[in-house]
Coordinates of C-alpha atoms in Angstrom, one line a residue:
X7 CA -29.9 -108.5 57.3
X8 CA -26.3 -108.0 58.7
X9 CA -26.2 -111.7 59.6
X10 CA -28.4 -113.0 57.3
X11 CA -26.3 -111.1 54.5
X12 CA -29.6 -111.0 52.3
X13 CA -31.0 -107.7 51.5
X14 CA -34.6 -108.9 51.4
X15 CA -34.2 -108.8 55.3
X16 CA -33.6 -105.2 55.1
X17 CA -36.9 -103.0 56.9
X18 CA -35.7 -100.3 54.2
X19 CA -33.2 -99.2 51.0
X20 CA -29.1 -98.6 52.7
X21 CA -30.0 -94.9 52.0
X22 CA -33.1 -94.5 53.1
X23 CA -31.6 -95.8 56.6
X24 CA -28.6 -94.0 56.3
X25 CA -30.6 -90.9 55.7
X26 CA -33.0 -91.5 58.2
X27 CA -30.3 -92.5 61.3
X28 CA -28.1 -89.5 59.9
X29 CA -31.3 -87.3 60.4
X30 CA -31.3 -88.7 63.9
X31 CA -27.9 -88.1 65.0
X32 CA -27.6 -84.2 63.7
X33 CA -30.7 -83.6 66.1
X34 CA -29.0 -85.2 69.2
X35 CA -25.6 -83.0 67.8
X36 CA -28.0 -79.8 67.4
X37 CA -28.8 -80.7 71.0
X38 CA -25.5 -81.4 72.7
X39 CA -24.3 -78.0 71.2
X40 CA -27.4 -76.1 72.0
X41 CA -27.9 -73.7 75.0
X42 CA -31.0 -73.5 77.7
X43 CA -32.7 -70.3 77.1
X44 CA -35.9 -69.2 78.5
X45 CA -38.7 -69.4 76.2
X46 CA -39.5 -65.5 75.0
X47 CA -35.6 -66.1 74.3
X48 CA -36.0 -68.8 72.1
X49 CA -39.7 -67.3 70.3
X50 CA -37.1 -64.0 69.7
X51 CA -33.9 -66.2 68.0
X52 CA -36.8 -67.8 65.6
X53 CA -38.4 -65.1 64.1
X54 CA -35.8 -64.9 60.9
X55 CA -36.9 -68.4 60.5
X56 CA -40.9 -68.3 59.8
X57 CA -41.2 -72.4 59.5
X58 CA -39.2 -72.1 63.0
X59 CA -41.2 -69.5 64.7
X60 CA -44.4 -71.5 63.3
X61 CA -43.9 -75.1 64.6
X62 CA -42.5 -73.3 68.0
X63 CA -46.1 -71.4 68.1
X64 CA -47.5 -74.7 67.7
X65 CA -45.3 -76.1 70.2
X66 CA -46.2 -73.8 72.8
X67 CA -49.9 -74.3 72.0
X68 CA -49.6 -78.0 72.1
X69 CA -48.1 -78.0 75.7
X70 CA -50.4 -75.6 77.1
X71 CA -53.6 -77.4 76.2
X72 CA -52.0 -80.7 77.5
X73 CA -51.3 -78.6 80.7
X74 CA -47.6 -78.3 80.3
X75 CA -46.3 -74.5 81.3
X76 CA -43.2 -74.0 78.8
X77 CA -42.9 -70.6 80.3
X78 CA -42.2 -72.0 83.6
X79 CA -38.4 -73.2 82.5
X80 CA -36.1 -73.2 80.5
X81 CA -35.3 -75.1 76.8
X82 CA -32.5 -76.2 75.3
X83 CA -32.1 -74.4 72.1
X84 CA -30.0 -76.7 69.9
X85 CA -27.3 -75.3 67.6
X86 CA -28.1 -74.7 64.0
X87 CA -26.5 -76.6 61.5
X88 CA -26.1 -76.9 58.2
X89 CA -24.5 -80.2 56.2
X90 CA -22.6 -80.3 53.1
X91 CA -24.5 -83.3 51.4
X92 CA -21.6 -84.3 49.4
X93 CA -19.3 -84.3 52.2
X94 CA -21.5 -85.5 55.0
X95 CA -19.8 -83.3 57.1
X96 CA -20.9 -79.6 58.7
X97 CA -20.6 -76.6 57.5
X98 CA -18.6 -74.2 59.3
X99 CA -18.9 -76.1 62.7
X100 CA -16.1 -78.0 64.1
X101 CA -17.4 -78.7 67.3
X102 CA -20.3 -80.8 65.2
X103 CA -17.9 -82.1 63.1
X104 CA -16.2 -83.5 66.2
X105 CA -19.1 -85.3 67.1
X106 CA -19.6 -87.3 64.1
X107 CA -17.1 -89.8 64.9
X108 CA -15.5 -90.6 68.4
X109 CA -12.1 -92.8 69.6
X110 CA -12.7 -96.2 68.5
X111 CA -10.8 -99.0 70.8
X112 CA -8.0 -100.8 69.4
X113 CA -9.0 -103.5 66.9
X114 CA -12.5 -102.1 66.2
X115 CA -11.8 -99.1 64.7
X116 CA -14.1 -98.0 61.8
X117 CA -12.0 -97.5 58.5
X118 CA -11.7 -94.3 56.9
X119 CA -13.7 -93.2 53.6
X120 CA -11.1 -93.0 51.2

């Protein structure tokens, strides 16, 4: 679609990708700012979160009947983050605000929103 410049060669709406990448990239942020924690560690941090606590449950269940021992190691428990839709930028995190953008090389820089 970018060098075709028609929209019917689009696989979905600007937003919907735009929603869907941004999804993408605040999971790998979550990650890069997360810590490795054991796995009781982990159960223990997600029980104010009962959605949380559930899917880990099913997680856990998941690997050990596909003969995966989660208690063996240790996960990396990402950072929790929470976006300011209207901003598109985090709340209260500057470290994930940091990684939203990077140093662009000179000449392909990426403008600013205005």
């Amino acid at each position: 679609a970018v060098r075709s410049r028609k929209s019917t060669d689009l696989n979905a709406e600007i937003l919907e990708g735009h929603l869907s990448s941004g999804l993408c990239h605040t999971g790998n942020i979550s990650y890069q700012l997360g810590q490795r924690l054991q796995p009781d560690a982990v159960r223990e941090r997600l029980q104010d979160s009962p959605a949380a606590a559930e899917t880990f449950g099913r997680l856990r269940e998941h690997c050990a009947a596909n003969g995966v021992d989660l208690m063996g190691g240790s996960l990396v428990m990402g950072a929790r983050l929470k976006m300011n839709p209207a901003t598109e930028r985090f709340v209260g995190n500057t470290a994930a605000n940091h990684k939203l953008t990077r140093e662009y090389r000179k000449g392909f820089e990426v403008p600013s929103r205005v």
